[in-house]
Amino acid sequence: MATHSATHDDHDHKPQGFLDRWLFTTNHKDIGTLYLVWSLIMFLVGGAMAMVIRAELFQPGLQLVHPEFFNQMTTMHALVMIFGAVMPAFVGLANWMIPLQIGAPDMALPRMNNWSFWLLPFAFFLLLVTLVLPGGAPQAGWTLYPPLSLQGGYSIAFTIFAIHLMGISSIMGAINIIATILNMRAPGMDLLKMPLFTWTWLITAFLLIAVMPVLAGAVTMLLTDKFFGTSFFNAAGGGDPVLFQHVFWFFGHPEVYIMILPAFGIISEIIPTFSRKPLFGYQAMVYATASIAFLSFIVWAHHMFTVGMPVGAQLYFMYATMLIAVPTGVKVFNWVATMWRGSLTFETPMLFALGFVIMFTIGGFSGLMLAIVPADYQYHDTYFVVAHFHYVLVTGAIFGIMAGVYYWLPKWTGFMYDEKLGKIHFWWSTISVNVLFFPQHFLGLAGMPRRIPDYNVAFAEFNMISSIGGFAFGLAQVFFVYVLWKASRAGVKATDQVWEGAKGLEWTVPSPAPHHTFQRPPVIDDSKLAHGDVTH
Amino acid sequence: MAHAHTETHDPTLYYVPHGTRWPIVGSVALFSLVGGAALWLNGWAGGTVASLVGFVLLLVMLWGWFGDVIRESIRGFYNRQVDVSFRMGMIWFIFSEVMFFGAFFGALFYARALQVPWLGGEGHGALTNEFLWPGFSAVWPTNGPANIGGAFETIPAWGLPLVNTLLLLSSGVTITIAHHALRAGQRGSLLFWLAATILLGLVFLCIQLYEYHHAYTDLGLTLGSGIYGSTFFMLTGFHGLHVLLGMIMLTVIWFRCAKGHFTKENHFGFEAVAWYWHFVDVVWLGLFLFVYVM
């Protein structure tokens, strides 16, 4: 806390004292660090829950946990990973990198930025405390479908309020990001010269503000149905449980793009750097991102094909969903075209980016299969769906985050991570994640339902393989923590430029980036920007 | 923060505050508010105390946080660029509120256009009607085939709801007159028309409360009156809460106007609340049309 009367704009020291530095901070870099550390902790918590799931599914029959606890694990694993790990990680990266990428002194609304983060630990306390309350945590799956979600114990009120707090946090974070990008760009940083990570976050933030309030509305209706006698989801009162699914997935589908668009941005930064070529089709990438965001609002009911909708609605949602493949295809081809005849090197961020392109595309293809209505009647609620969204979210979103962390870590800590360990982490993760999730495609096609603790012995082999992959992947992430810990303390000193082929404002500031940067807007030299020449 | 008033700031630079204690107070407040509510809902009466403490703490936080911002604003820390950030913040906040109401309007439209007709046997709901709810015919308003909440009557649109519509529309006019007065530097006129706006909001809320009382005691219409009662009370109730919030904001702005916080050129606090008030107004027009008239 500044107690001096001098002008405070020209000094660069960090606040003294732990509370001043972390609890009361208004600094985008410190808040970014808080988000990222929080995300890592939640990643391990959610991962531990996944280990329980895979351990129970190692063999058919009930071995380790009660079915009720198993259901709590599937529910909480999803909620923790989505709202605790993936979303905060992207917001943390946004906090750290967007002001650096656009030449801003900080986020537009620094006090609110602090609040966005510091709501999260309280929200997750409310959510996680249900594990030790009578009746345990919610068991109905993260989608909280009524009537099942309303038939549990103490947990639903806590869960709903936790979601409200997470929503408030996300909305404030998104408002801050939009205001920062639209209002804080240094002179000369035109919208169509912005780095793609900033672009994808601008669009993601719009999605967040549009759909988090809808989720708040949906869970509020659950709350009043449970405790205040309303009949939103009760057919006897003229309501309909399917109404919840519509409102939920109106949030839920944009939500899955909220978890992937910033990863698209990260990959679009990394591939040009390590190909030593400008991004192929920069403007097409921007328009493709915007198209995907628009389409995300009009495809939600493809999550509900088996619920009993009119045929016309099913056909509409099927075709609209398939349209998404067009802008997504534009992105994948542009990444490949960027690498075409480039001078490629394969440092860890590039490895994760390549892993992303290949494995996210696998997840995209299985998504297209699921979009086909008659096929989805077979696939719905099977392990095929589990395999699909884990390819999209683990080898998509999480690999994107890891690529970004390795890419920007030297800028944060001032040290290069250990490249050998990074590569080990990549190959260990990539091999194990495919052992983990690829067999789940076969399980799903063979008819194994999701969210069950026990299964037909016919599924035994693939489940065992999947569990072995799961344990290996989990261990790889403990190794990841070690790599990060090591890189935060010591290593080869990073240059300002860090990567030979990197372009953009963030590479013009020292490594580690000082506590305050760009207090006066930088003079922009288009040739130093990745997209200074908008013709490409 | 507490020391903000001892600092100075170069107005050519974007003002970045150094540390703040209010957000963590706000987090503790919200945690206590909703955590207490969750305990109360699960049958532990002490939860209400925690909720109340949280609510009071939230008010303290708002008072302190806005106080800091007002002091910094008066001291001239905020340049044009900071002003634009505040404007964007308010615009996108209101957009998020629009989407929140959108969820409940969506529920109403879905209920009226699809789910109730299906329960009555329309389209692919023929078997649902035949085997689950025989004899149920889909007419709006309804509390469903099981007559949840018992018989009820609805509130006719062209009585008090029409009066309320006129009240809120008038309040949109009075706040605009107040804004013109502010820009013309006529403080007396500004305070008068702003007070008129608050008064119109107050009368609106009183009529809403009377209407709720009438619905519960005379018409048999309650929150538990099936899908009609659910959508009616949740939509009008959340709107009423927003009117209340808007009135509190207008009242704060009235005192700030009286203290001379705003200049002809620089009065974003006033404008933000005016935007919010217009938003509440527009939501009401939607309510009047889709909840009362149609």
Coordinates of C-alpha atoms in Angstrom, one line a residue, chain A residues 125-401:
Chain A
F125 CA -14.7 -23.7 -0.5
L126 CA -18.5 -23.7 -0.8
L127 CA -18.3 -26.3 -3.6
L128 CA -15.7 -28.6 -2.0
V129 CA -17.1 -28.4 1.5
T130 CA -20.1 -30.5 0.3
L131 CA -17.7 -33.5 0.2
V132 CA -17.8 -33.6 4.0
L133 CA -21.4 -32.5 4.6
P134 CA -24.2 -35.0 5.3
G135 CA -25.2 -36.6 2.0
G136 CA -21.9 -35.7 0.4
A137 CA -21.3 -33.6 -2.7
P138 CA -23.7 -33.3 -5.7
Q139 CA -24.0 -36.6 -7.6
A140 CA -26.1 -35.7 -10.6
G141 CA -23.2 -34.8 -12.9
W142 CA -21.9 -31.3 -13.6
T143 CA -24.9 -30.5 -15.8
L144 CA -27.1 -30.7 -12.7
Y145 CA -30.1 -32.0 -14.6
P146 CA -33.4 -32.0 -12.7
P147 CA -35.2 -33.9 -11.3
L148 CA -32.1 -36.0 -10.3
S149 CA -30.1 -33.0 -9.0
L150 CA -33.0 -31.9 -6.8
Q151 CA -33.2 -35.3 -5.2
G152 CA -29.9 -35.2 -3.3
G153 CA -29.0 -33.8 0.1
Y154 CA -27.5 -30.7 1.5
S155 CA -25.2 -30.1 -1.4
I156 CA -27.4 -28.5 -4.0
A157 CA -27.8 -25.2 -2.3
F158 CA -24.0 -24.9 -1.7
T159 CA -23.3 -26.0 -5.3
I160 CA -25.7 -23.4 -6.7
F161 CA -24.3 -20.6 -4.7
A162 CA -20.8 -21.6 -5.5
I163 CA -21.7 -21.4 -9.2
H164 CA -23.2 -18.0 -8.6
L165 CA -19.9 -16.8 -7.1
M166 CA -17.9 -18.3 -9.9
G167 CA -20.2 -16.7 -12.4
I168 CA -19.8 -13.3 -10.8
S169 CA -16.1 -13.8 -10.9
S170 CA -16.1 -14.8 -14.6
I171 CA -18.4 -11.9 -15.6
M172 CA -16.2 -9.3 -13.9
G173 CA -13.1 -10.9 -15.3
A174 CA -14.6 -10.8 -18.8
I175 CA -15.8 -7.2 -18.5
N176 CA -12.3 -6.3 -17.5
I177 CA -10.7 -8.0 -20.4
I178 CA -13.1 -6.4 -22.9
A179 CA -12.5 -2.9 -21.4
T180 CA -8.8 -3.6 -21.5
I181 CA -8.6 -4.7 -25.1
L182 CA -11.0 -2.0 -26.4
N183 CA -9.8 0.9 -24.4
M184 CA -6.2 0.3 -23.3
R185 CA -4.3 -0.5 -26.6
A186 CA -1.2 1.6 -27.2
P187 CA -1.6 4.1 -30.1
G188 CA -1.0 2.2 -33.3
M189 CA -2.1 -1.1 -32.0
D190 CA -5.1 -1.3 -34.3
L191 CA -7.7 -4.1 -33.7
L192 CA -6.4 -5.9 -36.8
K193 CA -2.8 -5.7 -35.6
M194 CA -3.6 -7.4 -32.3
P195 CA -2.0 -10.7 -31.5
L196 CA -4.4 -13.6 -31.9
F197 CA -4.3 -14.5 -28.2
T198 CA -5.7 -11.1 -27.5
W199 CA -8.3 -11.4 -30.3
T200 CA -9.5 -14.8 -29.2
W201 CA -9.9 -13.5 -25.6
L202 CA -11.9 -10.5 -26.7
I203 CA -14.4 -12.9 -28.3
T204 CA -14.2 -15.3 -25.4
A205 CA -15.0 -12.5 -23.0
F206 CA -18.0 -11.6 -25.0
L207 CA -19.2 -15.2 -24.8
L208 CA -18.7 -15.2 -21.0
I209 CA -20.7 -12.1 -20.4
A210 CA -23.5 -13.5 -22.6
V211 CA -23.8 -16.9 -21.1
M212 CA -22.7 -16.9 -17.5
P213 CA -25.8 -14.9 -16.5
V214 CA -27.9 -17.6 -18.3
L215 CA -26.3 -20.3 -16.1
A216 CA -27.0 -18.1 -13.1
G217 CA -30.7 -18.0 -14.2
A218 CA -30.8 -21.8 -14.8
V219 CA -29.4 -22.7 -11.4
T220 CA -31.6 -20.1 -9.7
M221 CA -34.6 -21.8 -11.1
L222 CA -33.2 -25.1 -9.7
L223 CA -32.9 -23.4 -6.3
T224 CA -36.4 -22.1 -6.3
D225 CA -37.8 -25.4 -7.6
K226 CA -36.0 -27.2 -4.7
F227 CA -36.7 -24.8 -1.9
F228 CA -39.4 -22.3 -2.8
G229 CA -42.1 -24.3 -4.6
T230 CA -41.8 -23.2 -8.1
S231 CA -42.5 -25.6 -11.0
F232 CA -40.1 -24.6 -13.7
F233 CA -38.9 -28.2 -14.2
N234 CA -42.0 -30.0 -12.9
A235 CA -44.4 -31.3 -15.5
A236 CA -47.2 -31.6 -13.0
G237 CA -47.1 -27.9 -12.6
G238 CA -46.9 -27.2 -16.3
G239 CA -43.1 -27.0 -16.3
D240 CA -40.6 -29.3 -18.0
P241 CA -37.3 -30.9 -17.0
V242 CA -36.2 -30.4 -20.6
L243 CA -36.5 -26.7 -20.1
F244 CA -33.5 -26.9 -17.8
Q245 CA -31.5 -28.7 -20.4
H246 CA -32.3 -26.0 -23.0
V247 CA -31.3 -23.1 -20.7
F248 CA -28.3 -25.0 -19.4
W249 CA -26.9 -25.8 -22.8
F250 CA -27.6 -22.3 -24.1
F251 CA -24.9 -21.6 -21.5
G252 CA -23.1 -24.9 -21.9
H253 CA -22.3 -24.8 -25.6
P254 CA -20.7 -21.3 -25.6
E255 CA -19.0 -22.5 -22.4
V256 CA -17.1 -25.2 -24.2
Y257 CA -15.9 -22.6 -26.7
I258 CA -14.9 -20.3 -23.8
M259 CA -12.6 -23.2 -22.9
I260 CA -11.1 -23.6 -26.4
L261 CA -11.0 -20.2 -28.1
P262 CA -8.1 -18.8 -26.0
A263 CA -6.2 -22.1 -26.7
F264 CA -6.7 -21.4 -30.4
G265 CA -5.1 -18.0 -29.7
I266 CA -2.1 -19.5 -27.9
I267 CA -1.5 -22.0 -30.6
S268 CA -1.8 -19.2 -33.2
E269 CA 1.0 -17.4 -31.3
I270 CA 3.3 -20.4 -30.9
I271 CA 3.2 -22.0 -34.4
P272 CA 4.4 -18.8 -36.2
T273 CA 7.2 -18.3 -33.7
F274 CA 8.6 -21.8 -34.1
S275 CA 8.0 -21.9 -37.8
R276 CA 9.7 -18.5 -38.2
K277 CA 6.9 -17.4 -40.5
P278 CA 4.0 -15.0 -40.1
L279 CA 0.7 -16.7 -39.3
F280 CA -1.0 -17.8 -42.5
G281 CA -4.4 -16.1 -42.9
Y282 CA -4.4 -13.8 -39.9
Q283 CA -7.6 -12.1 -40.7
A284 CA -9.3 -15.4 -41.6
M285 CA -8.3 -16.6 -38.2
V286 CA -10.0 -13.6 -36.6
Y287 CA -13.2 -14.1 -38.6
A288 CA -13.1 -17.8 -38.1
T289 CA -13.0 -17.3 -34.3
A290 CA -15.9 -14.8 -34.5
S291 CA -17.9 -17.3 -36.6
I292 CA -17.3 -20.1 -34.2
A293 CA -18.5 -17.8 -31.3
F294 CA -21.6 -16.9 -33.3
L295 CA -22.4 -20.5 -34.1
S296 CA -21.9 -21.5 -30.5
F297 CA -25.2 -19.7 -29.6
I298 CA -27.4 -21.6 -32.1
V299 CA -26.3 -25.2 -31.7
W300 CA -27.0 -26.0 -28.0
A301 CA -29.6 -28.7 -28.4
H302 CA -27.2 -31.1 -30.0
H303 CA -26.4 -32.1 -26.4
M304 CA -30.0 -33.3 -26.1
F305 CA -30.8 -35.3 -29.2
T306 CA -32.2 -38.2 -27.2
V307 CA -34.5 -36.1 -25.0
G308 CA -37.4 -36.1 -27.4
M309 CA -37.4 -33.1 -29.5
P310 CA -39.4 -32.5 -32.7
V311 CA -37.6 -33.9 -35.8
G312 CA -37.3 -30.5 -37.4
A313 CA -35.5 -29.2 -34.4
Q314 CA -33.1 -32.1 -34.4
L315 CA -32.3 -31.7 -38.1
Y316 CA -31.8 -27.9 -37.6
F317 CA -29.4 -28.5 -34.7
M318 CA -27.6 -31.2 -36.6
Y319 CA -26.9 -29.1 -39.6
A320 CA -26.0 -26.0 -37.6
T321 CA -23.5 -28.0 -35.6
M322 CA -21.9 -29.4 -38.7
L323 CA -21.4 -25.8 -39.9
I324 CA -18.9 -25.3 -37.1
A325 CA -16.5 -27.6 -38.9
V326 CA -16.1 -24.9 -41.6
P327 CA -14.4 -22.1 -39.5
T328 CA -12.7 -24.7 -37.4
G329 CA -11.3 -26.3 -40.5
V330 CA -10.1 -22.8 -41.6
K331 CA -8.1 -22.6 -38.4
V332 CA -6.6 -26.1 -38.6
F333 CA -5.6 -25.6 -42.3
N334 CA -4.1 -22.1 -41.4
W335 CA -2.0 -23.6 -38.7
V336 CA -0.7 -26.3 -41.1
A337 CA -0.1 -23.7 -43.8
T338 CA 1.8 -21.6 -41.4
M339 CA 4.2 -24.5 -40.9
W340 CA 4.5 -25.2 -44.6
R341 CA 8.1 -24.6 -45.7
G342 CA 8.8 -22.9 -42.4
S343 CA 12.1 -23.3 -40.5
L344 CA 10.6 -25.4 -37.8
T345 CA 12.2 -26.2 -34.4
F346 CA 10.5 -28.3 -31.8
E347 CA 10.9 -26.7 -28.4
T348 CA 8.4 -27.8 -25.8
P349 CA 5.8 -25.1 -26.6
M350 CA 5.8 -26.1 -30.2
L351 CA 5.5 -29.8 -29.3
F352 CA 2.4 -29.1 -27.2
A353 CA 1.1 -26.9 -30.0
L354 CA 1.6 -29.7 -32.6
G355 CA 0.0 -32.2 -30.2
F356 CA -2.9 -29.8 -29.9
V357 CA -3.4 -29.5 -33.6
I358 CA -3.5 -33.2 -34.2
M359 CA -5.3 -34.4 -31.1
F360 CA -7.8 -31.5 -31.0
T361 CA -8.7 -32.3 -34.5
I362 CA -9.4 -35.9 -33.5
G363 CA -11.7 -34.5 -30.9
G364 CA -13.3 -32.3 -33.5
F365 CA -13.9 -35.3 -35.8
S366 CA -15.6 -37.4 -33.0
G367 CA -17.7 -34.2 -32.4
L368 CA -18.8 -34.4 -36.0
M369 CA -19.8 -38.0 -35.5
L370 CA -21.8 -37.0 -32.4
A371 CA -23.5 -34.3 -34.4
I372 CA -25.2 -36.8 -36.6
V373 CA -28.6 -37.3 -35.0
P374 CA -29.2 -41.0 -35.8
A375 CA -25.6 -41.9 -34.8
D376 CA -25.9 -39.9 -31.6
Y377 CA -28.9 -42.0 -30.6
Q378 CA -26.3 -44.7 -30.2
Y379 CA -23.4 -42.6 -28.9
H380 CA -25.3 -40.5 -26.4
D381 CA -24.2 -40.8 -22.8
T382 CA -21.6 -43.4 -23.7
Y383 CA -17.9 -43.4 -23.2
F384 CA -17.6 -42.2 -26.8
V385 CA -18.8 -38.8 -25.6
V386 CA -16.3 -39.0 -22.7
A387 CA -13.5 -39.7 -25.2
H388 CA -14.7 -36.9 -27.5
F389 CA -14.8 -34.1 -24.9
H390 CA -11.6 -35.2 -23.2
Y391 CA -9.8 -35.0 -26.5
V392 CA -11.2 -31.5 -26.9
L393 CA -10.6 -30.4 -23.4
V394 CA -7.4 -32.3 -22.3
T395 CA -5.4 -32.5 -25.5
G396 CA -7.2 -29.3 -26.6
A397 CA -7.7 -26.8 -23.8
I398 CA -5.2 -28.2 -21.3
F399 CA -2.5 -28.8 -24.0
G400 CA -3.1 -25.3 -25.2
I401 CA -2.6 -24.0 -21.6

